[in-house]
Coordinates of C-alpha atoms in Angstrom, one line a residue:
M11 CA 131.6 84.4 73.4
P12 CA 127.8 84.0 73.9
D13 CA 125.5 86.8 72.9
L14 CA 124.8 88.7 76.2
V15 CA 121.8 90.9 76.9
L16 CA 121.5 92.9 80.2
G17 CA 118.0 93.6 81.4
I18 CA 117.1 96.4 83.8
S19 CA 113.9 97.3 85.7
A20 CA 114.1 100.5 87.7
Y21 CA 112.5 103.7 89.1
Y22 CA 109.2 102.4 90.4
H23 CA 109.7 99.6 92.9
D24 CA 111.8 96.4 93.2
S25 CA 114.6 97.5 90.8
A26 CA 116.6 94.6 89.4
A27 CA 119.2 93.5 86.8
A28 CA 119.4 90.3 84.8
L29 CA 121.9 88.9 82.4
V30 CA 121.1 86.3 79.7
A31 CA 123.5 84.4 77.5
D32 CA 122.1 83.2 74.2
G33 CA 118.7 83.6 75.8
V34 CA 119.5 81.7 78.9
P35 CA 119.3 83.4 82.4
I36 CA 122.7 83.2 84.0
A37 CA 122.5 86.0 86.7
A38 CA 119.7 88.1 88.2
A39 CA 119.2 90.0 91.5
Q40 CA 117.1 92.8 93.0
E41 CA 118.9 96.0 94.0
E42 CA 117.4 95.8 97.5
R43 CA 119.7 92.8 98.3
F44 CA 122.7 95.0 97.9
S45 CA 121.5 98.4 99.1
R46 CA 119.5 96.9 102.0
R47 CA 116.6 99.2 101.2
R48 CA 113.5 97.1 100.9
H49 CA 111.8 97.3 97.5
D50 CA 114.5 99.7 96.4
P51 CA 113.3 101.6 93.3
A52 CA 116.7 103.2 92.4
F53 CA 118.8 102.3 89.4
P54 CA 120.2 98.8 90.1
G55 CA 123.9 99.7 89.8
Q56 CA 125.0 97.1 92.4
A57 CA 122.8 94.4 90.8
V58 CA 124.3 95.2 87.4
A59 CA 127.8 95.0 88.8
Y60 CA 127.0 91.6 90.3
C61 CA 125.6 90.3 87.0
L62 CA 128.7 91.4 85.1
R63 CA 131.0 90.0 87.8
E64 CA 129.2 86.7 87.9
A65 CA 129.7 86.3 84.1
G66 CA 133.3 87.6 84.2
V67 CA 132.5 90.3 81.7
T68 CA 132.3 94.0 81.3
L69 CA 129.7 96.1 79.4
A70 CA 132.1 95.9 76.4
D71 CA 131.1 92.2 76.1
V72 CA 127.3 92.9 76.3
G73 CA 125.5 93.1 73.0
A74 CA 122.4 95.0 74.2
V75 CA 120.7 96.4 77.2
A76 CA 116.9 96.0 77.6
Y77 CA 114.7 98.3 79.7
Y78 CA 111.5 96.8 81.0
E79 CA 109.0 99.5 80.0
D80 CA 108.4 102.3 77.5
P81 CA 108.8 105.6 79.4
A82 CA 107.4 107.7 76.6
L83 CA 104.2 105.7 76.5
K84 CA 104.0 105.8 80.3
Y85 CA 104.4 109.6 80.2
D86 CA 101.4 109.8 77.9
R87 CA 99.3 107.8 80.4
V88 CA 100.4 109.9 83.4
T89 CA 99.8 113.2 81.7
E90 CA 96.4 112.1 80.3
T91 CA 95.4 110.9 83.7
F92 CA 96.3 114.1 85.4
A93 CA 94.4 116.1 82.7
A94 CA 91.3 113.9 83.0
A95 CA 91.3 114.3 86.8
A96 CA 91.8 118.1 86.8
P97 CA 91.4 120.2 88.9
R98 CA 91.5 117.8 91.8
A99 CA 94.8 116.3 90.7
F100 CA 96.6 119.6 90.4
G101 CA 98.6 119.2 93.7
S102 CA 99.8 115.8 92.7
Y103 CA 100.6 116.9 89.2
R104 CA 102.6 120.0 90.5
R105 CA 104.7 117.7 92.7
S106 CA 105.5 115.1 90.0
A107 CA 105.5 117.1 86.8
P108 CA 109.1 118.2 86.9
E109 CA 110.4 114.6 87.0
W110 CA 108.0 113.4 84.4
K111 CA 108.7 116.3 82.0
G112 CA 112.4 115.7 82.6
W113 CA 114.3 112.4 83.0
K114 CA 111.4 110.1 83.7
R115 CA 110.0 110.7 80.2
H116 CA 113.3 109.4 78.8
A117 CA 114.2 106.8 81.5
D118 CA 116.0 104.7 78.9
R119 CA 118.4 107.6 78.4
Q120 CA 118.8 107.8 82.2
V121 CA 119.6 104.0 82.2
A122 CA 122.4 104.6 79.6
A123 CA 123.8 107.5 81.7
E124 CA 123.8 105.5 84.9
L125 CA 125.5 102.6 83.1
A126 CA 128.2 104.9 81.9
R127 CA 128.8 106.1 85.4
L128 CA 129.5 102.6 86.5
G129 CA 132.8 102.8 84.5
A130 CA 132.4 99.2 83.4
G131 CA 133.0 99.8 79.7
P132 CA 131.2 101.3 76.7
V133 CA 127.4 101.2 77.1
P134 CA 125.6 99.0 74.5
P135 CA 122.4 100.2 72.8
V136 CA 119.4 100.4 75.1
H137 CA 116.3 98.7 73.8
V138 CA 112.9 99.6 75.3
R139 CA 110.2 96.9 75.9
Q140 CA 106.6 97.5 76.9
H141 CA 105.9 96.6 80.5
H142 CA 103.5 93.7 79.8
L143 CA 105.7 92.3 77.1
S144 CA 108.4 92.1 79.6
H145 CA 106.1 90.3 82.0
A146 CA 104.9 88.0 79.2
A147 CA 108.4 87.1 78.1
S148 CA 109.5 86.4 81.7
A149 CA 106.5 84.0 82.0
F150 CA 106.8 82.2 78.7
L151 CA 110.4 82.1 77.4
P152 CA 111.9 80.4 80.5
S153 CA 108.9 78.2 81.0
P154 CA 109.0 74.4 80.3
Y155 CA 106.4 74.7 77.5
A156 CA 106.9 75.0 73.8
S157 CA 103.5 76.7 73.5
A158 CA 101.1 78.1 76.1
A159 CA 98.6 80.7 77.0
V160 CA 100.3 83.6 78.8
L161 CA 98.3 85.7 81.3
C162 CA 99.8 88.9 82.9
V163 CA 97.9 90.7 85.6
D164 CA 99.2 93.6 87.6
G165 CA 98.5 97.2 88.7
V166 CA 99.5 99.0 85.6
G167 CA 102.4 99.3 83.2
E168 CA 102.2 102.0 80.5
W169 CA 98.4 101.6 79.8
A170 CA 97.9 97.8 80.1
T171 CA 96.7 96.2 83.4
T172 CA 95.8 92.8 82.1
T173 CA 97.0 91.1 79.0
L174 CA 96.6 87.7 77.3
W175 CA 99.3 86.4 74.9
H176 CA 99.7 83.2 72.9
G177 CA 103.3 81.9 73.2
R178 CA 104.7 79.6 70.5
D179 CA 108.3 78.7 70.2
T180 CA 110.0 82.1 70.7
A181 CA 107.1 84.2 69.6
L182 CA 104.5 86.0 71.8
E183 CA 101.3 87.1 70.0
P184 CA 99.1 89.6 71.9
V185 CA 95.5 88.3 72.1
A186 CA 93.6 90.7 74.4
E187 CA 94.3 93.7 76.7
L188 CA 92.5 95.6 79.5
R189 CA 93.7 99.1 80.2
F190 CA 94.1 101.6 83.0
P191 CA 92.3 102.6 85.2
H192 CA 90.5 99.2 85.2
S193 CA 93.0 97.1 87.1
L194 CA 92.6 94.0 89.3
G195 CA 96.0 94.8 90.9
L196 CA 94.9 98.3 91.8
L197 CA 91.6 97.0 93.2
Y198 CA 93.6 94.7 95.6
S199 CA 96.0 97.5 96.4
A200 CA 93.1 99.8 97.3
F201 CA 92.0 97.2 100.0
T202 CA 95.6 96.8 101.0
Y203 CA 95.8 100.6 101.7
F204 CA 92.3 100.7 103.3
C205 CA 93.3 97.8 105.7
G206 CA 96.3 99.9 106.8
F207 CA 99.1 98.2 104.9
K208 CA 101.6 99.6 102.4
V209 CA 100.7 99.5 98.7
D210 CA 103.1 97.5 96.5
S211 CA 104.4 95.5 99.5
G212 CA 101.5 94.8 101.9
E213 CA 99.3 92.9 99.5
Y214 CA 100.6 89.5 100.7
K215 CA 99.5 90.5 104.2
V216 CA 95.9 90.9 103.0
M217 CA 96.1 87.5 101.3
G218 CA 97.4 86.0 104.6
L219 CA 94.7 87.8 106.6
A220 CA 91.8 86.6 104.4
P221 CA 91.3 83.1 106.0
Y222 CA 90.6 84.7 109.4
G223 CA 87.6 86.5 108.0
K224 CA 84.3 86.0 106.3
P225 CA 83.6 87.5 102.8
R226 CA 80.6 89.6 104.0
Y227 CA 81.7 92.5 101.8
A228 CA 82.1 90.5 98.6
N229 CA 78.7 91.4 97.2
L230 CA 79.3 95.1 97.9
I231 CA 82.5 94.8 95.9
R232 CA 80.7 93.1 93.0
E233 CA 77.7 95.5 93.2
H234 CA 79.6 98.8 93.5
L235 CA 83.3 98.5 92.7
I236 CA 83.9 95.9 89.9
D237 CA 81.6 94.7 87.1
V238 CA 83.0 91.3 86.0
K239 CA 81.9 90.0 82.6
P240 CA 81.5 86.2 81.8
D241 CA 84.8 86.2 79.9
G242 CA 86.7 87.5 82.9
T243 CA 87.0 91.1 81.7
F244 CA 86.0 93.8 84.2
W245 CA 85.3 97.4 84.8
L246 CA 86.0 99.5 87.9
D247 CA 83.7 102.3 89.1
Q248 CA 86.2 105.1 89.6
R249 CA 83.8 107.0 91.9
Y250 CA 85.0 104.8 94.7
F251 CA 88.8 105.2 94.1
E252 CA 91.2 108.1 94.5
Y253 CA 94.3 106.9 92.6
L254 CA 93.3 108.8 89.5
R255 CA 93.2 112.1 91.4
G256 CA 96.0 112.0 94.0
E257 CA 98.4 110.1 96.0
V258 CA 96.1 107.9 98.0
M259 CA 94.1 104.8 96.9
T260 CA 90.7 105.4 98.6
G261 CA 88.6 108.2 100.1
A262 CA 85.2 109.2 101.5
A263 CA 83.2 107.0 99.1
F264 CA 85.1 103.9 100.1
E265 CA 84.8 104.7 103.8
K266 CA 81.0 105.1 103.5
L267 CA 80.7 101.8 101.6
F268 CA 82.9 99.8 104.0
D269 CA 81.8 101.0 107.5
G270 CA 84.2 103.8 108.4
P271 CA 87.6 105.2 107.9
R272 CA 90.8 103.4 106.8
R273 CA 92.6 101.5 109.5
T274 CA 95.5 103.4 111.0
P275 CA 98.7 101.6 110.2
E276 CA 100.1 99.5 113.1
S277 CA 96.8 99.8 115.0
P278 CA 95.0 96.6 116.2
L279 CA 93.3 94.5 113.5
T280 CA 89.6 94.2 113.8
E281 CA 87.0 91.8 112.4
R282 CA 86.3 94.4 109.7
E283 CA 89.8 94.0 108.3
F284 CA 89.6 90.2 108.4
D285 CA 86.3 90.4 106.5
L286 CA 87.5 93.0 104.0
A287 CA 90.6 90.8 103.2
A288 CA 88.4 87.7 102.8
S289 CA 86.0 89.6 100.5
V290 CA 88.6 91.1 98.1
Q291 CA 90.5 87.8 98.0
Q292 CA 87.3 86.0 97.0
V293 CA 86.5 88.5 94.2
T294 CA 90.1 88.3 93.0
E295 CA 90.0 84.6 92.7
E296 CA 86.7 84.8 90.7
V297 CA 88.3 87.2 88.3
M298 CA 91.4 85.1 87.9
L299 CA 89.3 82.0 87.2
G300 CA 87.3 83.9 84.6
L301 CA 90.5 85.2 82.9
A302 CA 92.0 81.7 82.9
L303 CA 88.9 80.2 81.4
S304 CA 88.9 82.9 78.7
A305 CA 92.6 82.3 78.1
R306 CA 92.0 78.6 77.5
E307 CA 89.1 79.2 75.1
R308 CA 90.9 82.0 73.1
T309 CA 94.2 80.2 72.7
G310 CA 93.2 76.5 72.7
E311 CA 96.3 75.8 74.8
S312 CA 96.4 73.3 77.7
R313 CA 99.2 75.0 79.5
L314 CA 99.2 78.4 81.2
C315 CA 102.1 80.8 82.2
L316 CA 101.5 83.6 84.7
A317 CA 103.3 86.8 85.6
G318 CA 102.6 90.3 86.9
G319 CA 102.2 91.3 90.5
V320 CA 98.8 89.6 90.9
A321 CA 100.5 86.3 89.9
L322 CA 102.2 86.5 93.3
N323 CA 98.7 85.9 94.8
C324 CA 99.4 82.2 95.4
V325 CA 96.0 81.5 96.8
A326 CA 94.4 82.7 93.5
N327 CA 97.0 80.6 91.6
G328 CA 96.0 77.6 93.6
K329 CA 92.4 78.1 92.7
V330 CA 93.3 78.2 89.0
V331 CA 95.3 75.0 89.3
E332 CA 92.6 73.3 91.4
A333 CA 89.9 74.2 88.8
G334 CA 91.6 72.1 86.2
I335 CA 91.1 74.6 83.4
F336 CA 94.7 73.9 82.3
D337 CA 96.6 70.7 82.5
E338 CA 99.6 72.6 83.9
V339 CA 100.4 76.1 85.2
W340 CA 103.8 77.7 85.5
V341 CA 104.3 80.9 87.4
Q342 CA 107.5 83.1 86.9
P343 CA 109.2 83.1 90.4
A344 CA 110.0 86.8 90.0
A345 CA 106.5 87.6 88.8
G346 CA 106.6 91.2 89.9
D347 CA 108.4 94.2 88.5
C348 CA 111.9 92.8 89.3
G349 CA 111.1 89.9 86.8
G350 CA 110.6 92.6 84.1
A351 CA 114.3 92.9 83.9
L352 CA 114.6 89.3 83.0
G353 CA 111.7 89.3 80.6
A354 CA 113.0 92.4 78.8
A355 CA 116.4 90.8 78.4
M356 CA 115.0 87.5 77.1
S357 CA 112.7 89.4 74.7
V358 CA 115.6 91.3 73.2
A359 CA 117.8 88.1 73.1
V360 CA 115.1 86.4 71.0
E361 CA 115.0 89.3 68.7
R362 CA 118.8 88.9 68.3
G363 CA 118.4 85.2 67.3
A364 CA 118.3 83.4 70.6
R365 CA 116.4 80.1 70.9
R366 CA 115.2 78.2 74.0
P367 CA 117.9 75.6 74.5
H368 CA 116.4 74.2 77.7
L369 CA 113.5 72.8 75.7
A370 CA 115.9 70.9 73.5
E371 CA 117.4 69.2 76.5
G372 CA 114.3 67.2 77.0
S373 CA 114.3 67.3 80.8
G374 CA 110.9 68.9 81.0
G375 CA 112.3 71.6 83.3
D376 CA 112.4 75.4 83.0
A377 CA 115.3 77.7 82.4
M378 CA 115.3 79.4 85.8
S379 CA 117.9 77.2 87.5
G380 CA 115.6 76.9 90.5
A381 CA 115.5 80.7 90.6
L382 CA 119.0 80.5 92.2
L383 CA 120.5 83.2 90.0
G384 CA 122.1 85.5 92.7
P385 CA 125.5 85.7 94.4
A386 CA 127.2 82.8 96.1
Y387 CA 130.2 82.9 98.5
D388 CA 133.0 80.4 98.7
D389 CA 134.6 79.1 101.9
D390 CA 137.4 81.7 102.0
E391 CA 134.9 84.6 101.7
I392 CA 132.6 83.1 104.3
R393 CA 135.5 82.6 106.7
E394 CA 136.8 86.1 106.2
Q395 CA 133.4 87.7 106.9
L396 CA 132.8 85.6 110.0
D397 CA 136.3 86.2 111.3
R398 CA 135.8 89.9 111.3
F399 CA 133.0 89.4 113.8
G400 CA 135.1 87.1 115.9
A401 CA 132.4 84.5 115.2
V402 CA 132.9 81.0 116.6
Y403 CA 132.2 78.3 114.1
E404 CA 133.1 74.7 113.1
S405 CA 133.5 73.3 109.6
L406 CA 131.9 69.9 108.9
D407 CA 131.8 67.7 105.9
R408 CA 128.5 67.7 104.0
D409 CA 126.9 64.5 105.4
A410 CA 127.9 65.3 109.0
L411 CA 126.6 68.8 108.7
T412 CA 123.3 67.7 107.3
G413 CA 122.8 65.1 110.0
V414 CA 123.6 67.5 112.8
V415 CA 121.2 70.2 111.4
A416 CA 118.4 67.6 110.9
A417 CA 118.8 66.4 114.5
E418 CA 118.7 70.0 115.9
L419 CA 115.6 70.8 113.9
A420 CA 113.9 67.6 115.2
E421 CA 114.7 69.0 118.8
G422 CA 112.8 72.2 118.0
R423 CA 115.8 74.4 117.1
I424 CA 115.4 77.2 114.6
V425 CA 118.1 77.3 111.9
G426 CA 119.3 80.1 109.6
W427 CA 120.2 78.4 106.3
H428 CA 122.6 80.3 103.9
Q429 CA 123.6 78.0 101.0
G430 CA 124.9 78.6 97.4
R431 CA 123.4 81.2 95.1
M432 CA 120.8 83.6 96.4
E433 CA 117.2 83.4 95.1
F434 CA 115.9 85.8 92.4
G435 CA 112.4 87.0 93.3
P436 CA 110.5 87.6 96.6
R437 CA 110.5 84.0 97.9
A438 CA 113.2 82.2 99.9
L439 CA 113.5 78.8 98.4
G440 CA 116.2 77.1 100.6
A441 CA 119.2 79.3 99.8
R442 CA 118.5 82.2 102.2
S443 CA 116.0 80.6 104.5
I444 CA 115.0 80.3 108.2
I445 CA 113.8 76.8 108.8
G446 CA 112.1 74.9 111.6
D447 CA 110.1 71.8 112.5
P448 CA 106.5 72.0 111.1
R449 CA 105.2 69.5 113.6
D450 CA 105.7 72.0 116.5
P451 CA 102.4 73.9 117.1
R452 CA 104.4 76.7 118.8
M453 CA 106.7 77.3 115.8
Q454 CA 104.6 79.8 113.9
T455 CA 104.2 82.1 116.9
T456 CA 107.8 81.7 117.9
M457 CA 109.1 82.5 114.5
N458 CA 106.8 85.5 113.9
L459 CA 107.3 87.2 117.2
K460 CA 110.8 86.3 118.3
I461 CA 112.6 86.0 115.0
K462 CA 110.8 87.8 112.2
F463 CA 109.3 90.5 114.5
R464 CA 106.2 90.6 112.5
E465 CA 102.4 90.2 112.9
S466 CA 101.3 86.9 114.5
F467 CA 98.7 86.1 111.8
R468 CA 101.3 85.7 109.1
P469 CA 101.5 82.1 107.9
F470 CA 104.6 80.1 107.1
A471 CA 105.2 77.9 104.1
P472 CA 106.2 74.3 103.9
A473 CA 109.1 73.0 101.9
V474 CA 108.4 69.3 101.1
L475 CA 110.3 66.6 99.2
A476 CA 108.7 66.6 95.8
E477 CA 108.4 62.8 95.9
D478 CA 106.3 63.0 99.1
A479 CA 104.2 66.1 98.3
K480 CA 101.0 64.2 97.5
D481 CA 101.1 62.5 100.9
Y482 CA 100.9 65.9 102.6
F483 CA 99.1 68.2 100.2
E484 CA 96.3 68.0 97.7
L485 CA 98.6 69.2 94.9
T486 CA 98.1 68.1 91.3
Q487 CA 101.4 69.5 89.9
P488 CA 104.8 70.6 91.1
S489 CA 105.1 73.9 93.0
P490 CA 108.9 74.6 92.9
Y491 CA 108.6 78.4 93.5
M492 CA 106.2 78.5 96.5
L493 CA 103.6 80.2 94.3
I494 CA 100.7 77.7 94.6
V495 CA 98.5 77.3 97.7
A496 CA 96.9 73.8 98.2
P497 CA 94.8 72.1 100.8
V498 CA 96.6 70.0 103.4
A499 CA 95.9 66.3 102.6
E500 CA 93.0 64.7 104.3
A501 CA 95.3 62.1 105.9
Q502 CA 97.3 64.8 107.6
R503 CA 94.3 66.7 109.1
V504 CA 93.2 66.6 112.7
E505 CA 90.0 67.8 114.2
P506 CA 90.8 71.1 116.1
A507 CA 90.0 70.9 119.8
G508 CA 88.3 73.8 121.4
A509 CA 87.9 75.8 118.2
D510 CA 84.1 76.1 118.4
G511 CA 83.1 79.8 118.1
A512 CA 86.7 81.0 117.7
T513 CA 87.1 83.9 115.4
G514 CA 89.9 86.2 114.2
L515 CA 93.3 85.6 115.6
D516 CA 92.0 83.2 118.2
L517 CA 91.9 80.7 115.3
L518 CA 95.7 80.6 115.5
K519 CA 95.5 78.7 118.8
T520 CA 94.1 75.4 117.4
V521 CA 96.0 72.5 115.8
R522 CA 94.5 71.5 112.4
S523 CA 97.1 69.0 111.0
T524 CA 100.1 66.9 111.8
I525 CA 102.2 69.9 110.5
P526 CA 100.5 72.8 112.3
A527 CA 103.3 75.3 111.9
V528 CA 102.6 75.4 108.1
T529 CA 98.9 74.8 108.1
H530 CA 96.8 78.0 107.8
V531 CA 93.5 78.4 109.6
D532 CA 91.6 77.3 106.5
R533 CA 93.8 74.1 106.3
S534 CA 95.8 75.4 103.3
A535 CA 99.5 75.8 102.8
R536 CA 101.7 77.7 100.4
V537 CA 103.8 74.8 99.1
Q538 CA 107.3 74.5 97.8
T539 CA 108.2 71.2 96.2
V540 CA 111.9 70.5 96.4
T541 CA 113.9 68.2 94.1
A542 CA 117.6 67.4 94.1
E543 CA 117.9 69.0 90.7
S544 CA 116.5 72.4 91.8
N545 CA 118.3 72.6 95.1
E546 CA 120.5 69.7 96.1
P547 CA 121.7 70.9 99.6
F548 CA 118.1 71.7 100.7
H549 CA 116.8 68.5 99.3
R550 CA 119.5 66.6 101.2
L551 CA 118.5 68.3 104.4
L552 CA 114.8 67.5 103.9
R553 CA 115.7 63.9 103.2
A554 CA 117.8 63.7 106.4
F555 CA 115.0 65.3 108.4
K556 CA 112.6 62.7 107.0
E557 CA 115.0 59.8 107.9
Q558 CA 115.2 61.1 111.5
T559 CA 111.5 62.0 112.0
G560 CA 109.4 60.4 109.3
C561 CA 108.3 63.9 108.2
P562 CA 109.5 65.1 104.8
V563 CA 108.4 68.7 105.4
L564 CA 110.2 71.8 106.9
V565 CA 109.0 75.3 107.7
N566 CA 110.7 77.6 105.2
T567 CA 110.6 81.4 105.6
S568 CA 112.8 84.1 104.3
F569 CA 116.1 84.9 106.1
N570 CA 115.3 88.4 107.2
V571 CA 113.4 90.4 109.8
R572 CA 110.4 92.6 109.3
G573 CA 111.2 95.7 107.2
E574 CA 114.5 94.4 105.8
P575 CA 115.3 92.6 102.6
I576 CA 116.4 88.9 102.6
V577 CA 120.0 88.6 103.5
N578 CA 122.6 88.3 100.8
T579 CA 126.1 88.0 102.3
P580 CA 127.4 85.8 105.1
A581 CA 127.9 89.0 107.2
E582 CA 124.2 89.9 106.9
A583 CA 123.2 86.3 107.8
Y584 CA 125.4 86.5 110.9
A585 CA 124.0 89.8 112.0
C586 CA 120.4 88.6 111.6
F587 CA 121.3 85.4 113.5
M588 CA 122.7 87.4 116.4
R589 CA 119.8 89.9 116.5
T590 CA 117.1 87.3 116.7
D591 CA 116.3 84.0 118.5
I592 CA 117.6 81.8 115.7
D593 CA 119.5 78.9 117.5
L594 CA 121.9 77.8 114.8
L595 CA 123.4 79.3 111.6
V596 CA 124.6 77.3 108.7
I597 CA 126.6 79.1 106.0
G598 CA 128.1 76.7 103.4
D599 CA 129.9 74.0 105.4
F600 CA 130.2 76.2 108.5
L601 CA 128.0 75.6 111.6
L602 CA 127.5 78.3 114.3
R603 CA 125.7 77.9 117.6
K604 CA 124.2 80.9 119.4
S605 CA 125.5 79.8 122.8
G606 CA 129.2 80.0 121.6
Q607 CA 129.1 83.5 120.0
P608 CA 130.7 86.7 121.4
E609 CA 128.3 89.3 122.8
W610 CA 126.4 91.2 120.2
T611 CA 126.4 95.0 120.4
E612 CA 123.2 96.1 118.6
H613 CA 124.4 99.6 117.8
R614 CA 127.7 98.4 116.3
D615 CA 128.0 99.8 112.8
W616 CA 129.1 96.4 111.3
R617 CA 128.2 97.3 107.7
T618 CA 131.1 99.7 107.6
E619 CA 133.4 97.0 108.9
I620 CA 132.4 94.1 106.7
P621 CA 132.9 94.2 103.0
L622 CA 129.6 93.2 101.3
D623 CA 130.7 92.8 97.7

């Protein structure tokens, strides 16, 4: 029996569980995929149950449990922050104090109690890891590098907001640390809040909005909000922020500096929001470049590993790659807090004697299995769930299915693609994806408004055959997890017609490349490079699409609608298919066409009818 360690992140946002065997990730999932509550912070009981079920074990077979942060140290930060902000923070303190003085101060004990309630066997010892160590372990230990600089940047853990580590073999040596309240993640979240989006979930909208604007506020940010040193370290002027004193990010001082009050959520976007997004994005990129340069100088390493919420800013990642500071950059696909569960588990596994066997294989790959660490469903399970809807489907052999789907995509159809094990992390990587033809200039608007039901400015990502990536994108290294933005290759660009003087969302109306559906207004793209080793079914489909059209690229977006988590089960995939304008649904070897399905009743409580485990 391998040595099993169960990792858990919980109680803030994006709770998750991960199971490692002799240090190798074998199962991992976010709780939201089971509870259907987006960014679910609750104890990940269903994710834990999945991990144990996937491995065919109980808690009696698990040697240790790892919790992703130190609750006692976090309690110290919270109480010291409230004390320093008194008396203005009294209201916030009064509301949160009972939990912090109670179970949150001992969250590791709460984890043990919750595990006991699962009834899955005796609870192993619970080991606590500091938040940034969990991030660092998730970035380095499964990476393809024997040694590397490791940079973790987020909002805040216990006290740390930015840390630099030197990873060698299985060891992680801390090199440098920046502490709360000086946080690049919180700076970005302040602008997320001010632009009318939700903190801890809307940051990617700010990143997507940035190319529509001009960075006219960047100098104000540098002059008043953040003092950046030559080595990339920084200091935030807390007079402009409210997160120390209450439950909002910004207040009157921020409003005075940036031309008025915060945008009301869901109200129309204006040029100010475009320009605010462009400005904070530019400053974020500058800070990340400075931190990367310092990491190279202080460790002497030629390879960099990234994790933490800011490492999900794939535009900034792209700038780091493009700068050539490091020969290679690897980003943990679950770079946010959900990945802390994996990092904590791997850190404890190493402490218990685990090595990094993927390095000994000599393949040059990482240990993440393409991030496909979630549940899969066999033919019988798929058929059972579809039959409960009365769904009409046909079963095709692999090659026939691939050929039919490629042909339908080439005709402009939009396809829901549910294959194999679900992705771990926020990105859909060809297992739970909605896909389309990137050559169609109407595809972005159609997908956003009729399928995703989300803002029209949101860009879509291209999935490209790894062997053809350089023909379409100015990419100097693989990007298997869709976490690097790169310019569209010069050979694929076209001069936009009628774009003179266009601003804001009007920029959407112009074609800038041969693959307009995945080309952002600044001619960039968030690229996923696909190999047969990382995802054979998706690679096969890309290859078939190329054979039929000459184009090795597909639009790849997550299989969900706005406000909901990515689908997990076949039942959820079918419900999403029927509630949107998706034309075809592919689940395993089964093909479903919208035109042949029974009438969908929107108010039908199908979740009580279809077993989801």
